[in-house]
Tab-separated table of C-alpha atoms in Angstrom:
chain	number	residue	atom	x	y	z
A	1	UNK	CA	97.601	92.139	84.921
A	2	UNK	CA	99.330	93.803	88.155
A	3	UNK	CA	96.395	93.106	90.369
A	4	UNK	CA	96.633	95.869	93.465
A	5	UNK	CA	99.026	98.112	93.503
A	6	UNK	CA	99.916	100.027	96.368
A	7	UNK	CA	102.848	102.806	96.837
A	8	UNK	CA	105.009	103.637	98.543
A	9	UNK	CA	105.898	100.130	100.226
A	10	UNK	CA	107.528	102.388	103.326
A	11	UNK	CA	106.899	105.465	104.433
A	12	UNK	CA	107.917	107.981	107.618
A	13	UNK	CA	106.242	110.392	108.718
A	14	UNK	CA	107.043	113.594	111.075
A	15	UNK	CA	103.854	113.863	113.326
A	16	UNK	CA	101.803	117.186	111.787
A	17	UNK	CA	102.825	116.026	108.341
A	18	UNK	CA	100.681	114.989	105.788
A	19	UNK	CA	100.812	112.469	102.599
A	20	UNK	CA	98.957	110.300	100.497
A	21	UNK	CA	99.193	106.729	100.076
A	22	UNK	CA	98.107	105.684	96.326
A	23	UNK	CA	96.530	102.363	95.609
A	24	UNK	CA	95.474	100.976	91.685
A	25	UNK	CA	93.722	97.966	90.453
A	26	UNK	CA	93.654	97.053	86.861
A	27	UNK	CA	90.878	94.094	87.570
A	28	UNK	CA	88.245	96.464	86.986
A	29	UNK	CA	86.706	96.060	90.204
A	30	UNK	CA	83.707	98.105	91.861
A	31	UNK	CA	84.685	97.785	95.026
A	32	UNK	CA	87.697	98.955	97.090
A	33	UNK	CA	88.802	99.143	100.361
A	34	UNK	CA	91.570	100.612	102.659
A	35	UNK	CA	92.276	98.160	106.088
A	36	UNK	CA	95.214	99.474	108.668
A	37	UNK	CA	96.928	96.238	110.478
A	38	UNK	CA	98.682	97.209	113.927
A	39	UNK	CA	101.698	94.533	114.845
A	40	UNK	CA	99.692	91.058	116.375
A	41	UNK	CA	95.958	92.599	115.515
A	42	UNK	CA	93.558	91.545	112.839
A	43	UNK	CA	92.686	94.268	109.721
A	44	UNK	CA	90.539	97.054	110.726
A	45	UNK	CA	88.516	98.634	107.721
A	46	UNK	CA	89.189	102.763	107.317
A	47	UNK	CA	87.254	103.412	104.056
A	48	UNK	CA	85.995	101.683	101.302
A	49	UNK	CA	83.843	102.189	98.055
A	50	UNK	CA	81.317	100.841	96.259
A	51	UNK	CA	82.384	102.401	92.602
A	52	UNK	CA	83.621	105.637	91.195
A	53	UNK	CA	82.073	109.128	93.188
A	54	UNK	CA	81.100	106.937	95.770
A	55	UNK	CA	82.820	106.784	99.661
A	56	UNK	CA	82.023	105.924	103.022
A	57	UNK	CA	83.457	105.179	106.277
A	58	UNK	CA	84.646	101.625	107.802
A	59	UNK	CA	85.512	101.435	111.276
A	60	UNK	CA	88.276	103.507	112.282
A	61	UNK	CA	88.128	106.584	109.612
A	62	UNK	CA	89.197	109.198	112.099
A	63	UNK	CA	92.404	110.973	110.668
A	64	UNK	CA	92.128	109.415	107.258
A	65	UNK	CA	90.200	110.793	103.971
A	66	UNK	CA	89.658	109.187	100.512
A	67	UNK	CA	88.311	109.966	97.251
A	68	UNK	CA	87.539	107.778	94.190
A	69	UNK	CA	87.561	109.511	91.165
A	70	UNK	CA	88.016	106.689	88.675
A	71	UNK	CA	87.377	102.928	88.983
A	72	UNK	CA	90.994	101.982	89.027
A	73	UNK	CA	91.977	104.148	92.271
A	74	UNK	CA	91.524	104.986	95.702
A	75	UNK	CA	93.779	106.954	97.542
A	76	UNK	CA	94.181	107.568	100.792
A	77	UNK	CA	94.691	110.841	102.379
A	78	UNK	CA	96.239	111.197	105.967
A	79	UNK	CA	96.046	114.769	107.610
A	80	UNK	CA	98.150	115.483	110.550
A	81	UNK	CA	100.307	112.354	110.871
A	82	UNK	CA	99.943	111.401	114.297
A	83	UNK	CA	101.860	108.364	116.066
A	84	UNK	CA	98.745	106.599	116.271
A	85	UNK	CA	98.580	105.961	112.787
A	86	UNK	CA	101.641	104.248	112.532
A	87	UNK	CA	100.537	100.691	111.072
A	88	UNK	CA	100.730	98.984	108.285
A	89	UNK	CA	98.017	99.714	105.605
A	90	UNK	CA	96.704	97.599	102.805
A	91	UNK	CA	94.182	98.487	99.769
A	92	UNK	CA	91.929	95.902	98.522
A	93	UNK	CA	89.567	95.287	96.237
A	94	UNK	CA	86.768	92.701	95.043
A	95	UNK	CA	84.217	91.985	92.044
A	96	UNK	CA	81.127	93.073	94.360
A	97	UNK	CA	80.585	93.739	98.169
A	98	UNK	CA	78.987	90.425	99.061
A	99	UNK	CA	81.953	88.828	100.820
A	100	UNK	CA	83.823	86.984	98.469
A	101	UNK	CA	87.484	87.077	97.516
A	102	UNK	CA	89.640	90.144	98.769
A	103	UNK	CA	92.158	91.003	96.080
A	104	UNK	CA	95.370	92.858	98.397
A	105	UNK	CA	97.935	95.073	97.469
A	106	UNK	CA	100.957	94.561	98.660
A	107	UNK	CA	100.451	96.987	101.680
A	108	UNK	CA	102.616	100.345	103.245
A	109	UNK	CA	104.080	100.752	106.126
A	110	UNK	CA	104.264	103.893	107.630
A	111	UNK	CA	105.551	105.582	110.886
A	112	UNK	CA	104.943	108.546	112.354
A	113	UNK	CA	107.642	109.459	114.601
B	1	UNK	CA	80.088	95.799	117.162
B	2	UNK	CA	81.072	92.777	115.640
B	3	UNK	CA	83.667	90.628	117.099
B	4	UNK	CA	85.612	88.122	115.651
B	5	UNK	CA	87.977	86.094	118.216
B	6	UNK	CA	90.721	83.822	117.559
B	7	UNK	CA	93.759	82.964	119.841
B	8	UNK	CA	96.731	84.683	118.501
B	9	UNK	CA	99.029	81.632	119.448
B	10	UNK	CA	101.527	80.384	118.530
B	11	UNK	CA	100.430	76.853	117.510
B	12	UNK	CA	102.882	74.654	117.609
B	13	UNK	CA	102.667	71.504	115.654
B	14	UNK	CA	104.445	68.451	114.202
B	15	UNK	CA	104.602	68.292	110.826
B	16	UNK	CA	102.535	65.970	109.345
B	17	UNK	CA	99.921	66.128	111.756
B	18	UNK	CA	96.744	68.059	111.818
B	19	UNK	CA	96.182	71.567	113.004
B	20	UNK	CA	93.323	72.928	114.368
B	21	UNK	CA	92.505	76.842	114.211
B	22	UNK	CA	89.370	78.080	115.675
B	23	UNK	CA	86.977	81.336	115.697
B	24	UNK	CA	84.074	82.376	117.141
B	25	UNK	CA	81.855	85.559	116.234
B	26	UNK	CA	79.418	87.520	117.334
B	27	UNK	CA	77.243	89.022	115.110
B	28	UNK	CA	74.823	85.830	114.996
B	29	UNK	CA	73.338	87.425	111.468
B	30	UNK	CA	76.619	86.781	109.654
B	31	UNK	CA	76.581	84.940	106.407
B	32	UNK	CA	80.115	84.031	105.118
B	33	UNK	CA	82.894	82.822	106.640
B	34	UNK	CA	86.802	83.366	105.192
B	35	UNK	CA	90.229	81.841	106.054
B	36	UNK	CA	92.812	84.244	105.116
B	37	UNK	CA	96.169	83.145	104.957
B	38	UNK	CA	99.161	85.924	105.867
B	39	UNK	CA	103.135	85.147	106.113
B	40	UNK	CA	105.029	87.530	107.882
B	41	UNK	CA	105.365	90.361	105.879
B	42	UNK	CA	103.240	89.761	103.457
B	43	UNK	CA	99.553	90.712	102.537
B	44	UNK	CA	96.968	88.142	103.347
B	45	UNK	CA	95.376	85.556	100.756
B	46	UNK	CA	92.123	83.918	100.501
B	47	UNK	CA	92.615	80.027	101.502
B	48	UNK	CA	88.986	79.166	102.063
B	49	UNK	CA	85.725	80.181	102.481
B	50	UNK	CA	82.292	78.479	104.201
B	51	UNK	CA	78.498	79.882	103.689
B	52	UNK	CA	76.709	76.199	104.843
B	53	UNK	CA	76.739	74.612	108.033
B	54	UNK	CA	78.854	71.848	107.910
B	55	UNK	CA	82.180	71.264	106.457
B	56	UNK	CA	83.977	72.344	102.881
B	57	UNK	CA	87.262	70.540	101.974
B	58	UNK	CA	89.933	71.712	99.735
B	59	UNK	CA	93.100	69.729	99.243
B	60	UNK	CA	94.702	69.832	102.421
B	61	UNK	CA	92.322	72.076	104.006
B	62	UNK	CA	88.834	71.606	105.587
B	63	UNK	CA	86.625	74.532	106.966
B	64	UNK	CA	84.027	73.798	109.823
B	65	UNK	CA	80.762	76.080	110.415
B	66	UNK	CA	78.469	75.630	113.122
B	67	UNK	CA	76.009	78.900	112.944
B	68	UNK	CA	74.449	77.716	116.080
B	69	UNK	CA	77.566	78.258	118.104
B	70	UNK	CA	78.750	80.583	116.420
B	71	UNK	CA	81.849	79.208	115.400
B	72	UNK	CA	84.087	78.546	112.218
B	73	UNK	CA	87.476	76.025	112.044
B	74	UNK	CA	90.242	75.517	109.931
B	75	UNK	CA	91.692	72.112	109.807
B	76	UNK	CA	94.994	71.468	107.828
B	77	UNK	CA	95.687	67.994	107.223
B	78	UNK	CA	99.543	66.388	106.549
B	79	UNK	CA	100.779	69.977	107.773
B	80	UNK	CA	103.868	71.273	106.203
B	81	UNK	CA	106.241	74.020	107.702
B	82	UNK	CA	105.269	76.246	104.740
B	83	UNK	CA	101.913	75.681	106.072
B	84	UNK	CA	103.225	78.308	109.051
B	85	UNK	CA	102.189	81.966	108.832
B	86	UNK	CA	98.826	83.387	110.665
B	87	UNK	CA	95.910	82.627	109.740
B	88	UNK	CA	92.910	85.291	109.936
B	89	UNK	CA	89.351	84.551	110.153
B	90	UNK	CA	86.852	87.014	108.716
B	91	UNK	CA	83.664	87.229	108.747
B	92	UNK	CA	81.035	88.873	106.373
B	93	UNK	CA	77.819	90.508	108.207
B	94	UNK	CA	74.070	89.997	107.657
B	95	UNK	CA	74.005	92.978	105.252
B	96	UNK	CA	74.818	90.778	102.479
B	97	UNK	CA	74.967	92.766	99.038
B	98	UNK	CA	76.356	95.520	101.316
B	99	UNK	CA	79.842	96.314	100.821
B	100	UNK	CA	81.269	97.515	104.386
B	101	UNK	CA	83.637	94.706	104.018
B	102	UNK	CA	84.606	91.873	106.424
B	103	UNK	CA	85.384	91.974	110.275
B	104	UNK	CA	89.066	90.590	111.037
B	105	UNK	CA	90.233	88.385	113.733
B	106	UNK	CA	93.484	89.568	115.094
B	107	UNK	CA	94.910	86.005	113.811
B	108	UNK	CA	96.373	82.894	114.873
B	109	UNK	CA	99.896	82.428	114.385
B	110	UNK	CA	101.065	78.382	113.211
B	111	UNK	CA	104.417	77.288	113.396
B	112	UNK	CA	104.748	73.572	111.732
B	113	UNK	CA	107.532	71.849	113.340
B	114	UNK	CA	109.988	69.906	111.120
């Protein structure tokens, strides 16, 4: 049982370029999410999901798209790297979307230079 | 918007004492309260977590709510220095079964002085 699974653990980016970072959970969990952490700041949600076919934006989706195509993963697409998105990013995911425990991957970080 | 506010720190203290974290939040409608655990690094892990006024204890940790003022604490007894890392507060909103996940704190970071 790997838990989370998140790839590539670094990552850099030429601003205009584009990539996807891939996350997997073998826990069989419904729900997933995608948080960005910027150096001394708290998690900001991007995306999450609520099961297979189903998406929808957090708090700071601008620049970022997802899809969900099976219940094990959720990748996340960035279009037009921009320096702004440097951060590091972390997947999560839990049993059901009432609060409780957050199950993270190990997390990327990425920079767009 | 929902705010959740901690001071980032650091907090220094002895070890073997007790440190205090605090948070406050905004959204007066939330309903769960979580003390997330990150060392540098590293992702964050679930330490604690408080739905009821009052306090919940767990080993050498003890979460405070107090919904009225909007507040949740983190008090870690006999601290140890692998007790330092930054600790995030999160907070879950009013929309219950909903699942647009929790709001962050930016953190507080502990150092544990041997």
């Amino acid at each position: 049982n790997a838990g989370v699974t998140q790839t590539p653990k670094f990552r850099i980016l030429k601003i205009g370029q584009s990539m996807t970072l891939q996350c997997a959970q073998d826990m069989n969990h419904n729900y997933m999410y995608w948080y960005r952490q910027d150096p001394g700041m708290g998690l900001k949600l991007i995306y999450y999901s609520v099961g297979a076919g189903i998406t929808d934006k957090g708090e700071v989706p601008n620049g970022y798209n997802v899809s969900r195509s099976t219940t094990e993963d959720f990748p996340l697409r960035l279009e037009l790297a921009a320096p702004s998105q440097t951060s590091v990013y972390f997947c999560a995911s839990s049993v059901t979307g009432g609060g409780e425990k957050l199950f993270f991957g190990s997390g990327t970080q990425l920079s767009v230079l | 918007q929902k705010e959740v506010e901690q001071n980032s720190g650091p907090l220094s203290v002895p070890e073997g004492a007790i440190a205090s974290l605090n948070c406050t939040y905004s959204d007066r409608g939330s309903q769960s309260f979580f003390w997330y655990r990150q060392y540098s690094g590293k992702s964050p892990e679930l330490i604690m977590f408080i739905y009821s006024n009052g306090d919940k204890e767990d080993g050498r940790f003890t979460a405070q709510l107090n919904k009225a003022s909007q507040y949740v604490s983190l008090l870690i007894r006999d601290s140890q220095p692998s007790d330092s890392a930054t600790y995030l507060c999160a907070v879950k909103g009013r929309s219950g079964g909903g699942a647009d996940g929790l709001t962050f704190g930016k953190g507080t970071h502990l150092i544990i002085q041997p």
